[in-house]
Coordinates of C-alpha atoms and ligand atoms in Angstrom, one line a residue:
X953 CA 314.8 168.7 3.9
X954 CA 311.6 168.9 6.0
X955 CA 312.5 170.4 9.5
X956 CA 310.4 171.2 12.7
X957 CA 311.9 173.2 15.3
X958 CA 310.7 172.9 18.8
X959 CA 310.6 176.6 20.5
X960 CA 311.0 179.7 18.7
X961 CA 313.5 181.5 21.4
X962 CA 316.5 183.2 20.2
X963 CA 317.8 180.1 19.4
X964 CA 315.2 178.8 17.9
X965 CA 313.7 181.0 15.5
X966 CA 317.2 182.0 14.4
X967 CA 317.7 179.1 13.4
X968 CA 314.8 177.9 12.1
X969 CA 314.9 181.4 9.7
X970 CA 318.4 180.6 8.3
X971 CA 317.8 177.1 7.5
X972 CA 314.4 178.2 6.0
X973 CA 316.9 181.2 3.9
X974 CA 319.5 178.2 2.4
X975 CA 316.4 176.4 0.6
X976 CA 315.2 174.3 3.8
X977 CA 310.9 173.8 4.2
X978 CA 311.1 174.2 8.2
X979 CA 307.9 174.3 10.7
X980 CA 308.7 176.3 13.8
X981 CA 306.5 175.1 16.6
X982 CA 305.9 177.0 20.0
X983 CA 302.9 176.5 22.7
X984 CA 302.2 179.9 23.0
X985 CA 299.2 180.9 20.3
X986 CA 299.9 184.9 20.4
X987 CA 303.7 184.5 19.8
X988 CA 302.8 182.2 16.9
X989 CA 300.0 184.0 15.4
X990 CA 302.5 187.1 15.2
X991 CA 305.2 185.1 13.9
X992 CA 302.7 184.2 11.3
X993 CA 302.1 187.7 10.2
X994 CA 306.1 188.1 10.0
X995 CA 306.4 190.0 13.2
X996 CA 309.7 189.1 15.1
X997 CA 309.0 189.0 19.3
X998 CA 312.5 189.7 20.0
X999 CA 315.1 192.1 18.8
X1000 CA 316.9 191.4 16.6
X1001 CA 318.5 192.9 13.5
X1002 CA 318.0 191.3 10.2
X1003 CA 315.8 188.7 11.4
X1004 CA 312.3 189.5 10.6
X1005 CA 313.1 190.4 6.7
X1006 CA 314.4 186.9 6.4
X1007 CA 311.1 186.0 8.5
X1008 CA 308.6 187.7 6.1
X1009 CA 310.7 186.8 2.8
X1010 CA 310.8 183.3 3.5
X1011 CA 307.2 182.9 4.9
X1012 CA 306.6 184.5 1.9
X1013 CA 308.5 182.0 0.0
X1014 CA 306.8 179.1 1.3
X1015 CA 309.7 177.7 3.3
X1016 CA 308.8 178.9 6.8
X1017 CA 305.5 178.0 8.4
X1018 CA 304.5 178.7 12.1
X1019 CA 302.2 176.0 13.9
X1020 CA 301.3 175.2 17.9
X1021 CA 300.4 171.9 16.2
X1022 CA 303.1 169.1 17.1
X1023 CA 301.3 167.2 15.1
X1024 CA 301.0 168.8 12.2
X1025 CA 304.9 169.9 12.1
X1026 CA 306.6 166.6 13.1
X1027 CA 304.6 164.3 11.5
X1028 CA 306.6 164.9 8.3
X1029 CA 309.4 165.8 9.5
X1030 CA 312.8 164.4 8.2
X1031 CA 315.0 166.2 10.9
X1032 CA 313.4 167.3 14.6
X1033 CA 315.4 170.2 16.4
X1034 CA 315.0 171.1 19.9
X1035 CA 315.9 174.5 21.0
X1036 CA 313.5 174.8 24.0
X1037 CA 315.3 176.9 27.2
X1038 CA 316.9 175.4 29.6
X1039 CA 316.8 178.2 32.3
X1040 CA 319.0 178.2 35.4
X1041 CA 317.3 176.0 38.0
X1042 CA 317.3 176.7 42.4
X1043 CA 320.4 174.6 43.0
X1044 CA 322.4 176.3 39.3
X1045 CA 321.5 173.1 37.6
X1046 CA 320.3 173.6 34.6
X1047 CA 316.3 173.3 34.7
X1048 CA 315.4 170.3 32.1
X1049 CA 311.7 170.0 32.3
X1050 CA 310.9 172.0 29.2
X1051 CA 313.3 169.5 26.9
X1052 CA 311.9 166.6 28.8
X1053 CA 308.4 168.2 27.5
X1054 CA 309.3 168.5 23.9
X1055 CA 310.8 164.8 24.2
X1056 CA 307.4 163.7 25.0
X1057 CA 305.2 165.2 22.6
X1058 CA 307.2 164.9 19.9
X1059 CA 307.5 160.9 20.4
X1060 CA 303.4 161.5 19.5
X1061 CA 304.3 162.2 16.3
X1062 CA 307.2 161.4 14.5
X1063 CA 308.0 159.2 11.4
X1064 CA 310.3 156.2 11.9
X1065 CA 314.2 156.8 11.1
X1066 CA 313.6 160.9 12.2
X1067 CA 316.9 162.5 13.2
X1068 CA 315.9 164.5 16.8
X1069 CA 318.6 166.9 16.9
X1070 CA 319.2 168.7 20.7
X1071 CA 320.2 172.2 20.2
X1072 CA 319.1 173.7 23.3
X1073 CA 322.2 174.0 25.8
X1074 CA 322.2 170.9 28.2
X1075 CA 324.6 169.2 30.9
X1076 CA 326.6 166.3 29.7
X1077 CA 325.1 163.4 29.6
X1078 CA 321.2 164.9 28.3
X1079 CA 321.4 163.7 25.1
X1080 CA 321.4 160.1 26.5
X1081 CA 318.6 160.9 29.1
X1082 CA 316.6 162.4 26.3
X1083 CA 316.8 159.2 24.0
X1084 CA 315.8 157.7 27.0
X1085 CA 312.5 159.0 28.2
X1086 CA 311.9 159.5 23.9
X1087 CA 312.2 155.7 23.7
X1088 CA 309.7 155.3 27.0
X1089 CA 306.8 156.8 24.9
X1090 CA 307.6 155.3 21.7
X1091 CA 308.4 152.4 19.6
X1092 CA 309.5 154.5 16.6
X1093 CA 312.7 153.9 16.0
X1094 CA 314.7 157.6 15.4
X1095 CA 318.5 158.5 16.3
X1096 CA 319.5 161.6 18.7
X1097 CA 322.3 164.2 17.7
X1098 CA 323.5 166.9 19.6
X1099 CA 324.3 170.2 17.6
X1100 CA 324.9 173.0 20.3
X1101 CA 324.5 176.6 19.2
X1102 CA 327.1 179.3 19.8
X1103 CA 324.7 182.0 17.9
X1104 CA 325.2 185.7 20.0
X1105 CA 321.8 187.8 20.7
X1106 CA 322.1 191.1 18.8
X1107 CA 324.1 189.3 15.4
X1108 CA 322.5 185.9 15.5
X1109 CA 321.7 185.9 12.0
X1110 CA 325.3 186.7 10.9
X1111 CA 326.5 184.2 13.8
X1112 CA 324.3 181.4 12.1
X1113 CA 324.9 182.2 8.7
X1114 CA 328.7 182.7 9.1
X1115 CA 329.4 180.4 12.0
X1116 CA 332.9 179.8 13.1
X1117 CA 332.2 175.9 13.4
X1118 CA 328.9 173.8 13.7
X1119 CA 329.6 171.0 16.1
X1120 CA 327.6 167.8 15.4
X1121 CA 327.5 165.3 18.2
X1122 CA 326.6 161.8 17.6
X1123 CA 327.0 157.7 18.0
X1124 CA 325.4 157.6 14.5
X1125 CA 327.5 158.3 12.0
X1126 CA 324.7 158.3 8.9
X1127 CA 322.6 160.6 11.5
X1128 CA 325.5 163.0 11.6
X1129 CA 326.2 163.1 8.1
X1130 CA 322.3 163.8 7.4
X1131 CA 322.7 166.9 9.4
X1132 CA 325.9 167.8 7.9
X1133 CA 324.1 168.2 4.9
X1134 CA 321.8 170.2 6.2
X1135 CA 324.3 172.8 7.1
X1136 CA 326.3 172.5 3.8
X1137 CA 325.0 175.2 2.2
X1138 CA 326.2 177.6 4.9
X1139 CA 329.9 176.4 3.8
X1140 CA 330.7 176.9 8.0
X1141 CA 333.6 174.6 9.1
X1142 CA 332.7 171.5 10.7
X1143 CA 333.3 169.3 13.7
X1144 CA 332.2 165.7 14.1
X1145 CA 332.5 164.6 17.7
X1146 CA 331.1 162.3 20.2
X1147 CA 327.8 163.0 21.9
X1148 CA 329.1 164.0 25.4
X1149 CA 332.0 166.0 23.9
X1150 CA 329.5 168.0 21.7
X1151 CA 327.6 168.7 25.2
X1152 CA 331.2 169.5 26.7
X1153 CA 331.9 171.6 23.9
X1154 CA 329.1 174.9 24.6
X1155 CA 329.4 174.4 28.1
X1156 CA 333.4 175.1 28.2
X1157 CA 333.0 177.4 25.4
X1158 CA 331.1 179.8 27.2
X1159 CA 332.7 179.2 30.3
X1160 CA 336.2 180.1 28.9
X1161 CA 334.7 183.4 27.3
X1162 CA 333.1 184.7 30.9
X1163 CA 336.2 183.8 32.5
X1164 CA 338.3 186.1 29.9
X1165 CA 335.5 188.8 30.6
X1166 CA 336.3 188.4 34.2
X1167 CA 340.3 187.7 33.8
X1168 CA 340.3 191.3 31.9
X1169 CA 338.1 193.1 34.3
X1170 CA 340.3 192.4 37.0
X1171 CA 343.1 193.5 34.8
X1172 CA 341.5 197.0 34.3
X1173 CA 340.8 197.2 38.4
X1174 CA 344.7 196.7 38.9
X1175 CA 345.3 199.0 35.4
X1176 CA 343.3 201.9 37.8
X1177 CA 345.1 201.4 40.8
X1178 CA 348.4 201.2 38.9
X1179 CA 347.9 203.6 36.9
X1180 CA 348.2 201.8 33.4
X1181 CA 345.3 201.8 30.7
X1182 CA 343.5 198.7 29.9
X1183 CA 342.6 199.6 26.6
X1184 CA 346.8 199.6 25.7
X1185 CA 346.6 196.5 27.7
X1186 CA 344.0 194.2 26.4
X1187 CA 344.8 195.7 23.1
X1188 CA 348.6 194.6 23.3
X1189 CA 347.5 191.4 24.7
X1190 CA 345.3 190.6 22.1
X1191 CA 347.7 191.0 19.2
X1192 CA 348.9 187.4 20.7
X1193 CA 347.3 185.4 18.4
X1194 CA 347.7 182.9 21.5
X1195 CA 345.4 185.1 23.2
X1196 CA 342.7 187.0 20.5
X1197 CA 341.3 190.2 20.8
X1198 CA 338.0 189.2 21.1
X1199 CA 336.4 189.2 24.2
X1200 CA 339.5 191.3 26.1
X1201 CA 336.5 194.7 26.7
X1202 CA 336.6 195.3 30.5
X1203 CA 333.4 196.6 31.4
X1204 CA 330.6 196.2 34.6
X1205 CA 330.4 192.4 34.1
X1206 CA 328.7 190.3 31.9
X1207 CA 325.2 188.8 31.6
X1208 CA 322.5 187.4 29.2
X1209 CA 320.6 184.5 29.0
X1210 CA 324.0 182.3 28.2
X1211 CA 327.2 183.3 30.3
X1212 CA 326.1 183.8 34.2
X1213 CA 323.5 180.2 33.9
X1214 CA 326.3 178.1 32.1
X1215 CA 328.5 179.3 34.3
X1216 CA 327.1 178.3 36.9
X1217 CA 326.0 175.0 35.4
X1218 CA 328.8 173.8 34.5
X1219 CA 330.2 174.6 37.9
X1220 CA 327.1 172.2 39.3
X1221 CA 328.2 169.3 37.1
X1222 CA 332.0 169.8 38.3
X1223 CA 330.7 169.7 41.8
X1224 CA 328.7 166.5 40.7
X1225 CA 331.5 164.7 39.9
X1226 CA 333.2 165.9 42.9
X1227 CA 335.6 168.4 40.9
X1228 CA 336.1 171.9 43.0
X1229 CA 336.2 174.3 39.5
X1230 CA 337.6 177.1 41.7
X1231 CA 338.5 178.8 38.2
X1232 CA 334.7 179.3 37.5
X1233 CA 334.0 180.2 41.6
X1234 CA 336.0 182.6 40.6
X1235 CA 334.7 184.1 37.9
X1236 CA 331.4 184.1 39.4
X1237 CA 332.7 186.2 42.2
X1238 CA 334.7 188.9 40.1
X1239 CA 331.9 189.6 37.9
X1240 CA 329.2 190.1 40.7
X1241 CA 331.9 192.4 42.0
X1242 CA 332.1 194.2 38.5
X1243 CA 328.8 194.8 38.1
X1244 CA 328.7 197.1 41.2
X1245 CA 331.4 199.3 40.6
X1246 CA 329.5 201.8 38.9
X1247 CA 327.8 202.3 41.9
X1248 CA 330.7 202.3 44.3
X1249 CA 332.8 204.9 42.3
X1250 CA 329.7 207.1 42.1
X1251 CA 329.6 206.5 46.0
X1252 CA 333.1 207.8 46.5
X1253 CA 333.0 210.5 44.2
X1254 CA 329.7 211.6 45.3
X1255 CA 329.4 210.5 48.6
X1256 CA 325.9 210.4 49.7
X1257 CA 323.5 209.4 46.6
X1258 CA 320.1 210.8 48.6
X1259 CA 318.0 212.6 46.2
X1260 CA 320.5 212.7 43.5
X1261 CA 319.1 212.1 40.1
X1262 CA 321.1 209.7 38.4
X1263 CA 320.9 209.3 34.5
X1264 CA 321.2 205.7 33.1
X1265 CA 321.9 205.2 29.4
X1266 CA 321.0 201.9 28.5
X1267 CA 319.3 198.9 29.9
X1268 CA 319.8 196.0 28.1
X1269 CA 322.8 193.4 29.0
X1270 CA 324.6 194.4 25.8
X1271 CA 323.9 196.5 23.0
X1272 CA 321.7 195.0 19.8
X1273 CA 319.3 193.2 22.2
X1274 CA 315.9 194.1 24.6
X1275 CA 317.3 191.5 27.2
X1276 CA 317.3 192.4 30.5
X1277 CA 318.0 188.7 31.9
X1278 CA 321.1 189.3 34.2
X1279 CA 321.7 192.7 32.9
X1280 CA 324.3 194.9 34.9
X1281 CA 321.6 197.8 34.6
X1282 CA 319.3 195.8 37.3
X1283 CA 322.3 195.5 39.8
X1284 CA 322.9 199.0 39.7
X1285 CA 319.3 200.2 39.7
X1286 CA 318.3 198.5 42.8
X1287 CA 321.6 199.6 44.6
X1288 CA 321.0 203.3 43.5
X1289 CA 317.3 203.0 44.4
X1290 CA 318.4 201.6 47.9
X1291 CA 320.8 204.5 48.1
X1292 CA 317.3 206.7 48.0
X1293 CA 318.9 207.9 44.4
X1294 CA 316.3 209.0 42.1
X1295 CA 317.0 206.8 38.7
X1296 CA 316.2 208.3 35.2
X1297 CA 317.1 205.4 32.2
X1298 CA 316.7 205.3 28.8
X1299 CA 317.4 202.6 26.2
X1300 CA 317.0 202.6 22.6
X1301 CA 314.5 199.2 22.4
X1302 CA 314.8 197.5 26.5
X1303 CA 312.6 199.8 27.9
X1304 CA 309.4 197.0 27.7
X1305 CA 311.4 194.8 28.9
X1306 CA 313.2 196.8 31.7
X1307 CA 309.4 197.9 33.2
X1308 CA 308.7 194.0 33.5
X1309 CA 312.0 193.2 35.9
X1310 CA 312.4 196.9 37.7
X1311 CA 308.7 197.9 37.7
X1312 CA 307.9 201.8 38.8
X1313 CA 311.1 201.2 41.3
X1314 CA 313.1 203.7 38.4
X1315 CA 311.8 206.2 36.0
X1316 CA 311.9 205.8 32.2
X1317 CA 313.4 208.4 29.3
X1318 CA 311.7 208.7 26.3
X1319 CA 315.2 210.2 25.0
X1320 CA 318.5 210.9 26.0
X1321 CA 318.2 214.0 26.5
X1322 CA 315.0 213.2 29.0
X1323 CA 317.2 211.2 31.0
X1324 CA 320.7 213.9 31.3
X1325 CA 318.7 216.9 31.8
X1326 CA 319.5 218.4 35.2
X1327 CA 321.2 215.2 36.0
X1328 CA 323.7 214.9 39.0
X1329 CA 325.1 212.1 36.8
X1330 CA 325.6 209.9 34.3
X1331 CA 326.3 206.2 34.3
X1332 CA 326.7 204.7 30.9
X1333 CA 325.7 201.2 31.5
X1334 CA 325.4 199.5 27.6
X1335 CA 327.4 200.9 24.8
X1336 CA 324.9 201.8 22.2
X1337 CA 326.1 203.1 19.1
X1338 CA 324.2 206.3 19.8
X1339 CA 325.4 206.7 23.1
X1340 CA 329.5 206.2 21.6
X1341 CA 328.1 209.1 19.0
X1342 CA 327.4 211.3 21.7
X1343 CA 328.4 215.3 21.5
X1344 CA 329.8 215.1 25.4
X1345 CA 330.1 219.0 25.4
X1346 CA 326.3 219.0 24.8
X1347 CA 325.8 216.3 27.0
X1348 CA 328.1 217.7 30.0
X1349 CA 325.7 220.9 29.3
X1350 CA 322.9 219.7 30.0
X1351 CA 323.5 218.0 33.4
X1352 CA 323.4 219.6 36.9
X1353 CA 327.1 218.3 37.2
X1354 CA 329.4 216.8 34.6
X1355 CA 329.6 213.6 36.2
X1356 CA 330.1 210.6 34.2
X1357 CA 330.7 207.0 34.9
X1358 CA 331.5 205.2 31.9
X1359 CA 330.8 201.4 32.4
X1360 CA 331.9 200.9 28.8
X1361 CA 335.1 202.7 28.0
X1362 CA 332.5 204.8 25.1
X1363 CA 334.5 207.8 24.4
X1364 CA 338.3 208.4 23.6
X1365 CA 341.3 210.6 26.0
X1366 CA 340.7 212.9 23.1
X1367 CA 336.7 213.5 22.7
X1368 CA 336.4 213.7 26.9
X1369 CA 339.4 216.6 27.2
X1370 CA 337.5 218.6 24.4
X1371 CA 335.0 218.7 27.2
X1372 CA 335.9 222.1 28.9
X1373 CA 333.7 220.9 31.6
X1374 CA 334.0 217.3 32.6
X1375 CA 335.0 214.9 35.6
X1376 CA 334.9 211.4 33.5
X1377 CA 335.7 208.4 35.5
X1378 CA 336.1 205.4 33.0
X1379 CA 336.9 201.1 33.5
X1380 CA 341.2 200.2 33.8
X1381 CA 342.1 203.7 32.8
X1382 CA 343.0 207.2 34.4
X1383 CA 340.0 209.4 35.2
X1384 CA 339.8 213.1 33.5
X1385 CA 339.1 215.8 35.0
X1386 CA 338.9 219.5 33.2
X1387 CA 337.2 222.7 34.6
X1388 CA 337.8 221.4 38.2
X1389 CA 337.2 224.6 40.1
X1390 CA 333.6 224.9 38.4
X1391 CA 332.4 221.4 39.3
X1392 CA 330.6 221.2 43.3
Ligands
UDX1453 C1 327.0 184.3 24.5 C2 328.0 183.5 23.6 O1 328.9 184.5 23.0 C3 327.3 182.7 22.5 O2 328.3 182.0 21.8 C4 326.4 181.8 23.2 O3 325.7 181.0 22.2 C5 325.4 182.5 24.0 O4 326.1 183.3 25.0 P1 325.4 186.4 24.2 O5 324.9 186.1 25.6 O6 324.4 186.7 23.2 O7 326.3 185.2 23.6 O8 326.4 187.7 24.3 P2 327.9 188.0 24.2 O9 328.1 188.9 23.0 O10 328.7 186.8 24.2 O11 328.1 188.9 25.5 C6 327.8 188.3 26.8 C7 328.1 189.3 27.9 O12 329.5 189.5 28.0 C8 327.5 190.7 27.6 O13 327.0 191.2 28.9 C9 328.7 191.6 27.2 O14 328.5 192.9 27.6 C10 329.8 190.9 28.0 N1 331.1 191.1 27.3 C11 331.4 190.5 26.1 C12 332.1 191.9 28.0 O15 331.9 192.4 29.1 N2 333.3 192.0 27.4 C13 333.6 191.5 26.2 O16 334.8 191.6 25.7 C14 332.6 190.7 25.5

């Protein structure tokens, strides 16, 4: 099948790569020249592992092309797929004017009988205003699915190739078996529903998922004050099958590009339709709270934070990614900075990124071992792989005092008491302390 794919975001691209990988001739299309011209010498702009072999091979192959010509890519097109953002607008709503864009321009273009597919994450009821302003600039006749995406930053390639489900919205049932097909060769599982319950769909899907992120993080706060461990907790919980392990990791809160704007999105539409979603209020509110208590254990512990240096490993809202957008890491530096802290951070592949949203406000590590030395502590902010890997006893070593916060429950009981010098204060579980007398 011919595809074009408007926007080559996360979403996007990915997607347009792993169609391009199962044998489809796909044209990804983006406004911004640079961006194309180095997707057109298979260089990935974001992150992401895996992705930019499948980019060169199948560039190679013939299958992928790169274009900031609408015309050129939806003219002979058989399928259309809009994965355009939709960031977070003033009032939470969810900010349509790039997808209203893409509506226009490609109504320019397209063939009669093309399948416009909406991929990007929109409130109910888009889909229907989309056909709408499509069929204001054009007489072609087309039909409109939507196909959300659940693909995570960090393993989207895996998540599109090995989906748990593809959901295909749609009042047109020869337009949803058409892109059926095009997903068969991924043999993924999947759902045929309405339009507006396809829309309904990502939005409660991600809004469950923060509010077991926030249900478990206030868990581990009563595991600390109770004295029980939240990794025996979540753990034991999550052998429910009811339940599910996934998603049960306490840590400072969650963000990305996905959780904290649906959230709040789908909160806005509640509130449209006069439902009070307190649940979601709620979940809001615990997670801001989360991703501060870094900072306010550090501010017991430590009490004044003047002219401490203050080692951050990792940036990034989650490991496997150089997004900062809502990242914990930028709560936390501004807090320490107000505190007159001085902030050291390192991340293996955010650091770009980080200089664009904190500026010269913090300092950047070229290596761990940049950040730690003479440190007064350490907060542990995304869990790396090479920061789980760590030798602690080096570590511990190598600061001014063996202070660590651990945002993301990294290291084992077992790995911190080999520390003979340690005081390690982790999320829903007891802190450790060894070599007491030394620390001051
Ligand atoms: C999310 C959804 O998972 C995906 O389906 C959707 O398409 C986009 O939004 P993503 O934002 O890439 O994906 O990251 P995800 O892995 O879901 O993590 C989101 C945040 O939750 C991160 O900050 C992560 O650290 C946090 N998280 C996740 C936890 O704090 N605990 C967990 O158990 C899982």
């Amino acid at each position: 099948m011919k595809i074009a794919v408007l926007g080559t975001g996360y979403v996007g691209l990915s997607t347009g790569v792993c169609l391009s990988e199962i044998g489809h001739s796909v044209c990804c299309i983006d406004v911004d020249e640079a961006k194309i011209n180095r997707l057109r010498q298979g260089l990935s702009p974001i992150y992401e592992p895996g992705l930019e072999d499948l980019l060169v091979k199948n560039t190679a192959l013939g299958r992928l092309h790169f274009t900031t010509s609408h015309k050129e890519a939806i003219e002979t097109a058989d399928i259309i797929i809009i994965a355009v953002g939709t960031p977070q607008g003033d009032d939470g709503a969810a900010d349509l004017s790039y997808l209203v864009q893409a509506a226009k321009d490609l109504s320019a273009h397209m063939k009669p009988n093309t399948i416009v597919v909406i991929k990007s994450t929109v409130p109910v009821g888009t889909n229907d205003y989309v056909k709408c302003i499509i069929e204001e600039h054009t007489n072609t006749p087309f039909k409109m699915v939507s196909n959300p995406e659940f693909l995570r930053q960090g393993s989207a390639v895996k998540d599109t190739m090995k989906a748990d489900r593809i959901v295909i919205g749609s009042q047109d049932k020869e337009a949803a078996l058409k892109i059926q097909e095009m997903y068969r060769p991924l043999g993924v599982p999947i759902l045929l529903t309405n339009v507006r319950s396809a829309e309904m769909i990502k939005y409660a899907s991600n809004a469950f998922l923060a509010t077991k992120i926030s249900f478990i993080n206030e868990i581990s706060n009563l595991c600390e004050a109770v004295g029980a461990n939240i990794i025996d907790v979540a753990d034991g919980m999550g052998r429910d099958n009811r339940i599910g392990a996934a998603f049960l990791q306490a840590g400072i809160g969650y963000g990305g590009s996905c959780f904290p704007k649906d959230v709040k999105a789908l909160l806005h539409t509640a509130d449209s339709y006069g439902i009070s979603f307190d649940l979601l209020k709620n979940t809001i509110s615990i997670n801001e709270s989360q991703k501060i208590l870094l900072y306010q254990k550090a501010c017991k512990v430590l009490g004044s934070l003047k002219n401490k240096k203050i080692a951050l490993l990792g940036l990034s809202f989650k490991p496997e990614t150089d997004d900062m957008r809502e990242a914990p890491s930028i709560n936390i530096a501004h807090l320490l900075r107000g505190a007159e802290a001085q902030v050291v951070a390192y991340d293996p592949v955010a650091t770009e990124n980080a200089k664009k949203v904190l500026g010269n406000t913090i300092e950047y590590a070229s290596s761990i071992e940049e950040a730690i030395d003479n440190a007064d502590a350490l907060f542990l902010v995304t869990e790396w792989q090479k920061f789980k890997q760590l030798d602690l006893v080096k570590v511990t070593q190598q600061m001014k005092q063996p202070l660590i916060f651990d945002g993301r429950n990294c290291f084992s009981e077992e790995k911190v008491r080999a520390c003979p010098r340690i005081e390690y204060y982790p999320i829903g579980k007891p802190a450790i302390i060894t070599g007491k007398d030394e620390i001051n």
